[in-house]
Amino acid sequence: MSYRTEEVAYVQPAQPAAAAQAAQQQRSTAEYRALDAAHHIHPFSDMGSLNRSGSRVIVKAQGVYLWDSDGNKIIDGMAGLWCVNVGYGRKELADAAYRQMQELPFYNTFFKTTHPPVIELSALLAELAPEPFNHFFYCNSGSEGNDTVLRIVHQYWATQGKHSKKFVISRKNGYHGSTIAGGTLGGMGYMHEQMPSKVENIVHIDQPYFFGEAEGNLTPEEFALARAQQLEAKILEIGADNVAAFIGEPFQGAGGVIFPASTYWPEIQRICRKYDILLVADEVIGGFGRTGEWFAHQHFGFEPDLITLAKGLTSGYVPMGAVGLHDRVAKAIIENGDFNHGLTYSGHPVAAAVAVANLKLLRDDKIVERVKTDTGPYFQKKLRDTFANHPIIGEISGAGLVAGLQLAEDPKARKRFANGGEVGTICRDFCFNGNLIMRATGDRMLLSPPLVINKLEIDEIVAKAKYAIDATAQQLGIS
Ligand SMILES: *Cc1c(COP(=O)(O)O)cnc(C)c1O
């Protein structure tokens, strides 16, 4: 099936011309920057340094493109923050929000009430998710989703009479959000350092990062198996009677788009089953088509007990997160009295209506299918062809429309740069100046474009990435 962006009903009007742009703007770039610096603290930022250089002000977006307040047109290789799966400017989502705000802008689901949007969304998720996932709990973000996961896991084992099962095992360099629980589950050392206190009973094992951490002559498959077996060792150390769950992203997103070899997840699943431990897949990035499957655990071929959802659930148009419960977990929660957890906006009607419109687009426009059979394979091949034997690209990971490009001093010897983070920043700045959004995580460059991207736009991203990476190599004096 061919796909043309012209067929898509984008919100009108979009006037990319710089002059029209400036006319619509309330303030000049300099004014925006001054006010931003004066009053706004950004997430995960060094504000002193950012305020001195000034933020880029993004004012508009359409399809896979963003426009800044100076009229520059930027191609978004990151789908916002891994979330704008259906692309920008989709009228269907805007209409769903507008209609729902007029009909019923808010009502809670705490006190024996419900409403049509949350009912429709739950039924639709049950249809789209793998067969055993038929129940969903809602929140506003991925972080809250993982907080919710901890509540469900705890309640589940309480209903089974196994009160000692309290430990949750997670991974170093995993990302599970930035609430205290999300941050504790995550394995980002720099986040742990700034936490006032941590959630108890969370421990970490090593990540399946072959390029960066494999020693000796292990193949990727042997290495991934060894890393999975760390889970078994950790369970035996703590005692299986004390371990409640293992949580992991099917592929690590923020950690650098780290794709484990095919041996990893089947072994993790075997170990979880053997010791009666719940297996949680954090699908916040992997969910809703990123790998070409609806959920990333389907790409890796395993069956979790709980899935955390957010980002692509609404394509980022409004905030929403959720947890999907496997039937066996759902049954225990449903049949055992009160579950004492909820958020004012659990199942928010506007968010739910937008999620329904978003999921219907992903399904009915066959966006996920196209990622699997057409644009995904094209993107992966294009990257691999373009960077084959590149002097500073060590590996390319990914599937569908997500990829990680490892910067390396000596790719063949798997030798990383001693100052990898700085090299990543140099490369990111070249991308930024070339009007490509590509993220740097340490020494890995990440791409995760909107799933509606077409082949011409993929070519543009890859060409701009090549330009930035070549310029980085040149600046480092490597050719
Ligand atoms: C982004 C992310 C989260 C956190 O989601 P927020 O909506 O930012 O709270 C959790 N897990 C993964 C895998 C993520 O990528």
Tab-separated table of C-alpha atoms and ligand atoms in Angstrom:
chain	number	residue	atom	x	y	z
A	1	MET	CA	0.000	0.000	0.000
A	2	SER	CA	1.369	3.378	-0.882
A	3	TYR	CA	1.219	6.225	1.553
A	4	ARG	CA	1.163	9.899	0.751
A	5	THR	CA	1.135	12.613	3.380
A	6	GLU	CA	-1.195	14.695	1.212
A	7	GLU	CA	-3.954	12.231	2.070
A	8	VAL	CA	-3.723	13.119	5.744
A	9	ALA	CA	-6.218	15.608	7.168
A	10	TYR	CA	-3.931	18.064	8.883
A	11	VAL	CA	-5.264	21.025	10.819
A	12	GLN	CA	-5.439	24.079	8.595
A	13	PRO	CA	-4.067	26.592	8.126
A	14	ALA	CA	-0.343	26.029	8.328
A	15	GLN	CA	1.776	28.854	6.985
A	16	PRO	CA	5.399	27.924	7.229
A	17	ALA	CA	6.670	31.185	5.770
A	18	ALA	CA	8.772	33.104	8.247
A	19	ALA	CA	6.849	36.347	7.759
A	20	ALA	CA	3.426	34.763	8.321
A	21	GLN	CA	4.927	32.986	11.263
A	22	ALA	CA	6.221	36.177	12.832
A	23	ALA	CA	2.880	37.909	12.259
A	24	GLN	CA	1.054	35.239	14.291
A	25	GLN	CA	3.529	35.374	17.115
A	26	GLN	CA	2.752	37.260	20.256
A	27	ARG	CA	6.350	38.161	21.049
A	28	SER	CA	9.785	38.291	19.481
A	29	THR	CA	12.238	35.452	20.054
A	30	ALA	CA	14.297	37.693	22.318
A	31	GLU	CA	11.254	38.518	24.451
A	32	TYR	CA	10.258	34.869	24.703
A	33	ARG	CA	13.781	33.926	25.749
A	34	ALA	CA	14.002	36.652	28.355
A	35	LEU	CA	10.681	35.672	29.939
A	36	ASP	CA	11.525	31.977	29.766
A	37	ALA	CA	14.833	32.606	31.511
A	38	ALA	CA	13.120	34.814	34.099
A	39	HIS	CA	10.321	32.423	35.085
A	40	HIS	CA	10.589	28.899	33.731
A	41	ILE	CA	12.624	26.033	35.134
A	42	HIS	CA	13.061	23.299	32.508
A	43	PRO	CA	13.183	19.561	33.214
A	44	PHE	CA	16.586	17.826	33.228
A	45	SER	CA	18.440	21.076	32.472
A	46	ASP	CA	21.327	23.164	33.741
A	47	MET	CA	19.288	26.355	33.967
A	48	GLY	CA	22.203	28.722	34.459
A	49	SER	CA	23.835	27.575	31.270
A	50	LEU	CA	20.532	27.338	29.350
A	51	ASN	CA	19.510	30.855	30.339
A	52	ARG	CA	22.811	32.218	29.105
A	53	SER	CA	22.469	30.578	25.679
A	54	GLY	CA	18.660	30.870	25.394
A	55	SER	CA	16.103	28.167	24.548
A	56	ARG	CA	14.842	27.471	21.080
A	57	VAL	CA	11.193	28.541	21.003
A	58	ILE	CA	9.018	26.030	19.140
A	59	VAL	CA	5.821	27.647	17.949
A	60	LYS	CA	4.135	25.289	15.538
A	61	ALA	CA	4.227	21.804	14.053
A	62	GLN	CA	2.772	19.856	11.180
A	63	GLY	CA	3.340	16.233	10.128
A	64	VAL	CA	6.985	15.512	11.017
A	65	TYR	CA	8.085	19.166	11.035
A	66	LEU	CA	8.443	21.821	13.714
A	67	TRP	CA	8.829	25.584	13.290
A	68	ASP	CA	10.699	27.806	15.707
A	69	SER	CA	10.044	31.457	16.498
A	70	ASP	CA	12.617	32.545	13.910
A	71	GLY	CA	10.737	30.687	11.165
A	72	ASN	CA	13.198	27.786	10.875
A	73	LYS	CA	11.652	24.524	9.697
A	74	ILE	CA	13.035	21.584	11.661
A	75	ILE	CA	12.515	17.881	10.980
A	76	ASP	CA	11.612	16.079	14.191
A	77	GLY	CA	13.613	12.867	14.386
A	78	MET	CA	12.367	12.240	17.949
A	79	ALA	CA	8.552	12.530	17.638
A	80	GLY	CA	8.590	15.149	20.379
A	81	LEU	CA	9.863	12.971	23.208
A	82	TRP	CA	9.206	9.548	21.633
A	83	CYS	CA	5.486	10.225	21.725
A	84	VAL	CA	3.960	11.948	18.682
A	85	ASN	CA	3.334	8.666	16.870
A	86	VAL	CA	0.597	9.957	14.533
A	87	GLY	CA	2.544	13.130	13.732
A	88	TYR	CA	1.614	16.725	14.436
A	89	GLY	CA	-1.545	18.561	13.443
A	90	ARG	CA	-3.985	15.663	13.268
A	91	LYS	CA	-7.454	17.155	13.151
A	92	GLU	CA	-9.085	13.934	14.350
A	93	LEU	CA	-7.394	14.298	17.741
A	94	ALA	CA	-8.120	18.016	18.063
A	95	ASP	CA	-11.788	17.398	17.199
A	96	ALA	CA	-12.070	14.573	19.733
A	97	ALA	CA	-10.760	16.854	22.496
A	98	TYR	CA	-13.019	19.745	21.460
A	99	ARG	CA	-16.135	17.585	21.335
A	100	GLN	CA	-15.375	15.905	24.655
A	101	MET	CA	-14.678	19.201	26.429
A	102	GLN	CA	-18.106	20.434	25.407
A	103	GLU	CA	-19.889	17.193	26.256
A	104	LEU	CA	-18.211	16.272	29.558
A	105	PRO	CA	-14.853	17.950	30.272
A	106	PHE	CA	-14.291	16.083	33.509
A	107	TYR	CA	-15.823	13.570	35.784
A	108	ASN	CA	-14.108	11.216	38.181
A	109	THR	CA	-14.171	7.440	38.191
A	110	PHE	CA	-13.635	7.032	41.955
A	111	PHE	CA	-17.104	6.751	43.410
A	112	LYS	CA	-19.070	4.154	41.448
A	113	THR	CA	-19.152	6.321	38.312
A	114	THR	CA	-17.712	5.942	34.840
A	115	HIS	CA	-18.100	7.661	31.463
A	116	PRO	CA	-18.214	6.734	27.766
A	117	PRO	CA	-14.665	7.780	26.743
A	118	VAL	CA	-12.930	5.674	29.393
A	119	ILE	CA	-15.193	2.725	28.565
A	120	GLU	CA	-14.487	3.023	24.833
A	121	LEU	CA	-10.753	3.350	25.456
A	122	SER	CA	-10.609	0.299	27.725
A	123	ALA	CA	-12.513	-1.843	25.230
A	124	LEU	CA	-10.306	-0.626	22.379
A	125	LEU	CA	-7.077	-1.297	24.291
A	126	ALA	CA	-8.319	-4.795	25.101
A	127	GLU	CA	-8.898	-5.311	21.377
A	128	LEU	CA	-5.470	-3.996	20.343
A	129	ALA	CA	-3.335	-5.516	23.113
A	130	PRO	CA	-2.346	-9.195	23.086
A	131	GLU	CA	-5.079	-11.617	24.112
A	132	PRO	CA	-4.474	-11.895	27.884
A	133	PHE	CA	-4.571	-8.096	28.417
A	134	ASN	CA	-8.177	-7.122	29.065
A	135	HIS	CA	-8.008	-4.649	31.957
A	136	PHE	CA	-6.474	-1.179	32.197
A	137	PHE	CA	-5.844	1.315	35.007
A	138	TYR	CA	-5.285	4.966	34.061
A	139	CYS	CA	-2.979	7.740	35.195
A	140	ASN	CA	-1.359	10.813	33.633
A	141	SER	CA	2.177	9.771	32.753
A	142	GLY	CA	4.624	6.928	32.427
A	143	SER	CA	6.112	7.726	35.838
A	144	GLU	CA	2.714	7.419	37.484
A	145	GLY	CA	2.203	4.233	35.488
A	146	ASN	CA	5.255	2.698	37.115
A	147	ASP	CA	4.188	3.934	40.561
A	148	THR	CA	0.905	2.177	39.826
A	149	VAL	CA	2.773	-0.968	38.790
A	150	LEU	CA	4.410	-1.090	42.227
A	151	ARG	CA	0.990	-0.754	43.888
A	152	ILE	CA	-0.501	-3.516	41.758
A	153	VAL	CA	2.466	-5.850	42.262
A	154	HIS	CA	2.280	-5.373	46.021
A	155	GLN	CA	-1.479	-5.900	46.111
A	156	TYR	CA	-1.201	-8.950	43.874
A	157	TRP	CA	1.203	-10.768	46.194
A	158	ALA	CA	-0.861	-9.743	49.236
A	159	THR	CA	-3.890	-11.426	47.648
A	160	GLN	CA	-1.797	-14.566	47.133
A	161	GLY	CA	-0.831	-14.604	50.810
A	162	LYS	CA	2.835	-14.122	49.884
A	163	HIS	CA	3.555	-11.082	52.007
A	164	SER	CA	7.321	-11.488	51.940
A	165	LYS	CA	7.487	-10.929	48.172
A	166	LYS	CA	8.520	-7.274	48.271
A	167	PHE	CA	11.676	-6.799	46.204
A	168	VAL	CA	11.528	-5.462	42.667
A	169	ILE	CA	14.505	-6.025	40.407
A	170	SER	CA	15.270	-3.466	37.740
A	171	ARG	CA	18.271	-2.588	35.584
A	172	LYS	CA	21.095	-0.086	35.541
A	173	ASN	CA	20.650	2.498	32.791
A	174	GLY	CA	16.957	1.661	32.574
A	175	TYR	CA	14.498	4.568	32.540
A	176	HIS	CA	11.142	4.364	34.289
A	177	GLY	CA	10.273	8.006	34.901
A	178	SER	CA	11.076	10.691	37.424
A	179	THR	CA	8.692	10.389	40.355
A	180	ILE	CA	10.478	8.996	43.408
A	181	ALA	CA	9.346	5.462	42.564
A	182	GLY	CA	10.025	5.867	38.840
A	183	GLY	CA	13.435	7.339	39.555
A	184	THR	CA	14.306	4.578	42.031
A	185	LEU	CA	13.247	1.891	39.561
A	186	GLY	CA	15.350	3.562	36.899
A	187	GLY	CA	19.050	2.971	36.923
A	188	MET	CA	20.322	6.435	36.123
A	189	GLY	CA	22.972	7.207	38.722
A	190	TYR	CA	22.779	10.970	38.245
A	191	MET	CA	19.073	10.874	39.137
A	192	HIS	CA	19.634	8.708	42.210
A	193	GLU	CA	22.228	11.191	43.475
A	194	GLN	CA	19.664	14.001	43.678
A	195	MET	CA	16.854	12.001	45.291
A	196	PRO	CA	15.930	12.899	48.867
A	197	SER	CA	15.056	9.283	49.630
A	198	LYS	CA	14.330	6.183	47.662
A	199	VAL	CA	11.573	3.639	47.540
A	200	GLU	CA	12.577	0.585	49.534
A	201	ASN	CA	13.314	-2.874	48.206
A	202	ILE	CA	14.380	-1.971	44.682
A	203	VAL	CA	17.643	-3.440	43.403
A	204	HIS	CA	19.375	-3.358	40.026
A	205	ILE	CA	21.187	-5.779	37.756
A	206	ASP	CA	23.364	-4.907	34.743
A	207	GLN	CA	21.940	-3.922	31.379
A	208	PRO	CA	22.263	-5.970	28.147
A	209	TYR	CA	24.450	-3.342	26.456
A	210	PHE	CA	26.705	-5.394	24.195
A	211	PHE	CA	28.768	-2.668	22.503
A	212	GLY	CA	29.597	-0.881	25.723
A	213	GLU	CA	29.906	-3.685	28.242
A	214	ALA	CA	30.679	-7.055	26.627
A	215	GLU	CA	34.122	-8.350	27.495
A	216	GLY	CA	36.247	-10.985	25.805
A	217	ASN	CA	34.978	-12.889	22.809
A	218	LEU	CA	31.350	-13.324	23.789
A	219	THR	CA	28.880	-13.193	20.918
A	220	PRO	CA	25.934	-10.801	21.351
A	221	GLU	CA	23.703	-13.825	22.033
A	222	GLU	CA	26.032	-15.246	24.702
A	223	PHE	CA	26.418	-11.850	26.320
A	224	ALA	CA	22.640	-11.224	26.428
A	225	LEU	CA	22.108	-14.651	27.966
A	226	ALA	CA	24.720	-13.953	30.636
A	227	ARG	CA	23.093	-10.612	31.447
A	228	ALA	CA	19.666	-12.274	31.718
A	229	GLN	CA	21.146	-14.862	34.059
A	230	GLN	CA	22.164	-12.076	36.421
A	231	LEU	CA	18.463	-11.970	37.232
A	232	GLU	CA	18.561	-15.563	38.424
A	233	ALA	CA	21.662	-14.882	40.507
A	234	LYS	CA	20.017	-11.840	42.093
A	235	ILE	CA	16.845	-13.802	42.876
A	236	LEU	CA	18.856	-16.542	44.535
A	237	GLU	CA	20.804	-13.933	46.516
A	238	ILE	CA	17.637	-12.227	47.822
A	239	GLY	CA	15.571	-15.404	48.036
A	240	ALA	CA	12.720	-16.095	45.593
A	241	ASP	CA	10.210	-15.786	48.458
A	242	ASN	CA	11.238	-12.145	48.791
A	243	VAL	CA	11.123	-11.144	45.127
A	244	ALA	CA	7.884	-9.687	43.733
A	245	ALA	CA	8.724	-8.554	40.214
A	246	PHE	CA	11.256	-7.778	37.527
A	247	ILE	CA	10.750	-4.648	35.420
A	248	GLY	CA	12.446	-3.693	32.163
A	249	GLU	CA	11.921	-1.765	28.971
A	250	PRO	CA	11.782	-4.309	26.101
A	251	PHE	CA	14.460	-2.089	24.554
A	252	GLN	CA	15.996	0.709	26.620
A	253	GLY	CA	14.914	4.027	25.126
A	254	ALA	CA	16.391	6.928	27.091
A	255	GLY	CA	19.336	4.660	27.951
A	256	GLY	CA	20.407	4.729	24.299
A	257	VAL	CA	18.049	2.551	22.245
A	258	ILE	CA	19.727	-0.584	23.501
A	259	PHE	CA	18.305	-3.646	21.775
A	260	PRO	CA	19.191	-6.902	23.533
A	261	ALA	CA	20.050	-9.931	21.400
A	262	SER	CA	17.232	-12.430	20.819
A	263	THR	CA	18.391	-14.680	23.672
A	264	TYR	CA	17.665	-12.095	26.376
A	265	TRP	CA	13.913	-11.880	26.882
A	266	PRO	CA	13.080	-15.601	26.589
A	267	GLU	CA	15.635	-16.253	29.336
A	268	ILE	CA	14.244	-13.431	31.525
A	269	GLN	CA	10.774	-14.909	31.067
A	270	ARG	CA	11.967	-18.432	31.909
A	271	ILE	CA	13.564	-17.173	35.126
A	272	CYS	CA	10.499	-15.150	36.161
A	273	ARG	CA	8.227	-18.178	35.639
A	274	LYS	CA	10.604	-20.552	37.423
A	275	TYR	CA	10.726	-18.418	40.583
A	276	ASP	CA	7.137	-17.153	40.414
A	277	ILE	CA	8.029	-13.500	39.854
A	278	LEU	CA	5.864	-11.008	37.983
A	279	LEU	CA	7.356	-9.763	34.725
A	280	VAL	CA	6.683	-6.095	33.963
A	281	ALA	CA	7.331	-4.620	30.509
A	282	ASP	CA	7.655	-0.841	30.543
A	283	GLU	CA	6.139	-0.158	27.112
A	284	VAL	CA	6.043	3.626	27.475
A	285	ILE	CA	8.246	4.063	24.384
A	286	GLY	CA	7.907	0.626	22.800
A	287	GLY	CA	4.102	0.611	22.834
A	288	PHE	CA	1.836	1.694	19.982
A	289	GLY	CA	3.843	0.724	16.967
A	290	ARG	CA	7.384	1.944	17.526
A	291	THR	CA	9.016	-1.381	16.522
A	292	GLY	CA	6.379	-2.243	13.916
A	293	GLU	CA	4.438	-4.373	16.403
A	294	TRP	CA	1.714	-2.839	18.540
A	295	PHE	CA	3.843	-3.559	21.617
A	296	ALA	CA	7.589	-4.066	21.826
A	297	HIS	CA	7.296	-7.269	23.889
A	298	GLN	CA	5.654	-8.803	20.819
A	299	HIS	CA	8.741	-7.866	18.802
A	300	PHE	CA	10.948	-9.678	21.331
A	301	GLY	CA	8.540	-12.600	21.762
A	302	PHE	CA	7.707	-12.695	25.455
A	303	GLU	CA	4.589	-12.370	27.586
A	304	PRO	CA	4.660	-9.916	30.485
A	305	ASP	CA	2.225	-9.841	33.414
A	306	LEU	CA	1.903	-6.051	33.446
A	307	ILE	CA	2.583	-3.403	30.814
A	308	THR	CA	3.182	0.296	31.473
A	309	LEU	CA	1.799	2.616	28.797
A	310	ALA	CA	1.987	6.388	28.148
A	311	LYS	CA	3.591	8.563	25.414
A	312	GLY	CA	2.166	7.028	22.192
A	313	LEU	CA	-1.152	6.243	23.935
A	314	THR	CA	-2.309	9.775	23.070
A	315	SER	CA	0.550	10.601	20.683
A	316	GLY	CA	1.417	13.223	23.304
A	317	TYR	CA	-1.515	15.493	22.372
A	318	VAL	CA	-2.663	15.386	26.000
A	319	PRO	CA	-1.060	13.618	28.975
A	320	MET	CA	-2.190	10.092	29.768
A	321	GLY	CA	-0.647	6.899	31.107
A	322	ALA	CA	-2.010	3.461	31.853
A	323	VAL	CA	-1.145	0.032	33.182
A	324	GLY	CA	-2.388	-3.062	31.380
A	325	LEU	CA	-2.997	-6.131	33.551
A	326	HIS	CA	-2.688	-9.711	32.350
A	327	ASP	CA	-5.847	-11.669	33.135
A	328	ARG	CA	-4.247	-13.587	35.982
A	329	VAL	CA	-3.163	-10.381	37.727
A	330	ALA	CA	-6.422	-8.587	36.959
A	331	LYS	CA	-8.442	-11.446	38.466
A	332	ALA	CA	-6.565	-11.229	41.740
A	333	ILE	CA	-6.994	-7.447	41.941
A	334	ILE	CA	-10.676	-7.564	40.997
A	335	GLU	CA	-11.717	-10.362	43.346
A	336	ASN	CA	-10.003	-9.239	46.519
A	337	GLY	CA	-11.587	-6.094	47.872
A	338	ASP	CA	-10.470	-2.482	47.690
A	339	PHE	CA	-7.501	-1.408	45.595
A	340	ASN	CA	-6.488	1.783	47.366
A	341	HIS	CA	-4.934	3.796	44.578
A	342	GLY	CA	-6.199	6.495	42.234
A	343	LEU	CA	-5.489	9.896	40.744
A	344	THR	CA	-7.995	12.699	40.306
A	345	TYR	CA	-7.514	12.422	36.578
A	346	SER	CA	-7.484	8.614	36.294
A	347	GLY	CA	-9.254	7.976	32.992
A	348	HIS	CA	-9.721	11.703	32.295
A	349	PRO	CA	-12.513	11.956	29.689
A	350	VAL	CA	-10.683	14.362	27.363
A	351	ALA	CA	-7.475	12.330	27.467
A	352	ALA	CA	-9.445	9.125	26.930
A	353	ALA	CA	-11.321	10.612	23.953
A	354	VAL	CA	-8.026	11.733	22.403
A	355	ALA	CA	-6.488	8.306	23.063
A	356	VAL	CA	-9.412	6.609	21.298
A	357	ALA	CA	-9.077	8.908	18.266
A	358	ASN	CA	-5.308	8.314	18.237
A	359	LEU	CA	-5.552	4.522	18.472
A	360	LYS	CA	-8.204	4.419	15.748
A	361	LEU	CA	-5.894	6.397	13.469
A	362	LEU	CA	-3.000	4.029	14.196
A	363	ARG	CA	-5.282	1.073	13.453
A	364	ASP	CA	-7.504	2.299	10.621
A	365	ASP	CA	-4.837	4.186	8.666
A	366	LYS	CA	-2.688	1.051	9.044
A	367	ILE	CA	0.143	3.153	10.459
A	368	VAL	CA	1.546	0.352	12.617
A	369	GLU	CA	1.377	-2.131	9.737
A	370	ARG	CA	3.223	0.302	7.497
A	371	VAL	CA	6.006	0.683	10.063
A	372	LYS	CA	6.354	-3.105	10.112
A	373	THR	CA	6.313	-3.822	6.402
A	374	ASP	CA	7.379	-0.617	4.673
A	375	THR	CA	8.785	2.490	6.371
A	376	GLY	CA	10.427	0.632	9.279
A	377	PRO	CA	12.497	-1.743	7.128
A	378	TYR	CA	13.306	1.152	4.781
A	379	PHE	CA	14.543	3.339	7.665
A	380	GLN	CA	16.659	0.549	9.168
A	381	LYS	CA	18.245	-0.361	5.834
A	382	LYS	CA	18.877	3.242	4.910
A	383	LEU	CA	20.711	3.863	8.188
A	384	ARG	CA	22.765	0.690	7.914
A	385	ASP	CA	23.683	1.352	4.276
A	386	THR	CA	24.532	4.998	4.938
A	387	PHE	CA	26.748	4.345	7.936
A	388	ALA	CA	28.358	1.048	6.902
A	389	ASN	CA	32.089	1.396	7.613
A	390	HIS	CA	31.696	4.953	8.866
A	391	PRO	CA	34.832	5.935	10.818
A	392	ILE	CA	32.959	6.878	14.034
A	393	ILE	CA	29.820	4.699	13.953
A	394	GLY	CA	30.292	1.536	16.000
A	395	GLU	CA	26.854	-0.057	15.743
A	396	ILE	CA	23.297	0.715	14.734
A	397	SER	CA	20.557	-0.738	16.896
A	398	GLY	CA	16.826	-0.690	16.415
A	399	ALA	CA	13.788	-1.974	14.574
A	400	GLY	CA	10.809	-0.286	12.996
A	401	LEU	CA	11.123	3.464	13.512
A	402	VAL	CA	13.557	3.629	16.396
A	403	ALA	CA	17.336	3.559	16.151
A	404	GLY	CA	20.471	4.149	18.172
A	405	LEU	CA	23.764	5.074	16.530
A	406	GLN	CA	26.819	4.316	18.652
A	407	LEU	CA	29.600	6.863	18.274
A	408	ALA	CA	32.980	5.179	18.676
A	409	GLU	CA	36.645	6.058	18.412
A	410	ASP	CA	37.453	2.695	16.845
A	411	PRO	CA	34.273	0.972	15.644
A	412	LYS	CA	35.919	-2.346	14.699
A	413	ALA	CA	37.612	-2.729	18.082
A	414	ARG	CA	34.425	-1.607	19.912
A	415	LYS	CA	36.487	1.194	21.447
A	416	ARG	CA	34.392	4.092	22.754
A	417	PHE	CA	35.507	7.704	23.025
A	418	ALA	CA	37.015	8.537	26.415
A	419	ASN	CA	34.923	11.738	26.360
A	420	GLY	CA	31.855	10.139	24.755
A	421	GLY	CA	29.323	12.529	26.280
A	422	GLU	CA	31.138	15.512	24.808
A	423	VAL	CA	31.278	13.890	21.383
A	424	GLY	CA	27.544	13.219	21.577
A	425	THR	CA	26.933	16.868	22.431
A	426	ILE	CA	29.065	18.052	19.505
A	427	CYS	CA	27.057	15.834	17.176
A	428	ARG	CA	23.728	16.907	18.669
A	429	ASP	CA	24.683	20.560	18.137
A	430	PHE	CA	25.506	19.879	14.472
A	431	CYS	CA	22.078	18.247	14.098
A	432	PHE	CA	20.371	21.162	15.788
A	433	ASN	CA	22.117	23.697	13.562
A	434	GLY	CA	21.138	21.601	10.544
A	435	ASN	CA	17.474	21.702	11.628
A	436	LEU	CA	17.307	18.034	12.585
A	437	ILE	CA	16.168	16.970	16.037
A	438	MET	CA	18.256	13.958	16.988
A	439	ARG	CA	18.911	13.203	20.629
A	440	ALA	CA	22.265	12.377	22.199
A	441	THR	CA	22.443	10.047	25.200
A	442	GLY	CA	26.106	9.999	26.148
A	443	ASP	CA	27.839	8.663	23.057
A	444	ARG	CA	24.716	7.299	21.364
A	445	MET	CA	22.648	9.307	18.876
A	446	LEU	CA	18.956	8.437	18.921
A	447	LEU	CA	16.189	8.595	16.345
A	448	SER	CA	12.493	7.899	16.902
A	449	PRO	CA	10.491	9.867	14.315
A	450	PRO	CA	6.701	10.097	14.060
A	451	LEU	CA	5.312	6.813	12.717
A	452	VAL	CA	3.598	8.607	9.813
A	453	ILE	CA	6.932	9.614	8.313
A	454	ASN	CA	7.253	8.879	4.582
A	455	LYS	CA	10.319	7.706	2.683
A	456	LEU	CA	11.323	11.142	1.420
A	457	GLU	CA	11.260	12.450	4.963
A	458	ILE	CA	13.272	9.424	6.134
A	459	ASP	CA	15.833	10.256	3.439
A	460	GLU	CA	15.980	13.815	4.740
A	461	ILE	CA	16.576	12.679	8.339
A	462	VAL	CA	19.281	10.207	7.355
A	463	ALA	CA	21.015	12.734	5.088
A	464	LYS	CA	21.006	15.361	7.850
A	465	ALA	CA	22.240	12.819	10.396
A	466	LYS	CA	25.053	11.838	8.020
A	467	TYR	CA	26.031	15.475	7.597
A	468	ALA	CA	26.132	16.003	11.384
A	469	ILE	CA	28.089	12.809	12.069
A	470	ASP	CA	30.569	13.564	9.277
A	471	ALA	CA	31.026	17.071	10.677
A	472	THR	CA	31.606	15.567	14.134
A	473	ALA	CA	34.268	13.208	12.780
A	474	GLN	CA	35.907	16.102	10.967
A	475	GLN	CA	35.943	18.244	14.099
A	476	LEU	CA	37.593	15.369	15.951
A	477	GLY	CA	40.146	15.010	13.164
A	478	ILE	CA	38.989	11.487	12.265
A	479	SER	CA	38.333	10.479	8.675
B	1	LIG	C1	9.280	8.496	29.294
B	1	LIG	C2	9.318	7.191	30.014
B	1	LIG	C3	8.731	7.039	31.272
B	1	LIG	C4	8.179	8.192	32.038
B	1	LIG	O1	7.061	8.746	31.453
B	1	LIG	P1	6.626	10.243	31.892
B	1	LIG	O2	5.364	10.438	31.128
B	1	LIG	O3	7.741	11.145	31.495
B	1	LIG	O4	6.413	10.212	33.354
B	1	LIG	C5	8.703	5.788	31.823
B	1	LIG	N1	9.231	4.733	31.199
B	1	LIG	C6	9.818	4.846	29.997
B	1	LIG	C7	10.358	3.632	29.328
B	1	LIG	C8	9.902	6.081	29.381
B	1	LIG	O5	10.522	6.201	28.210
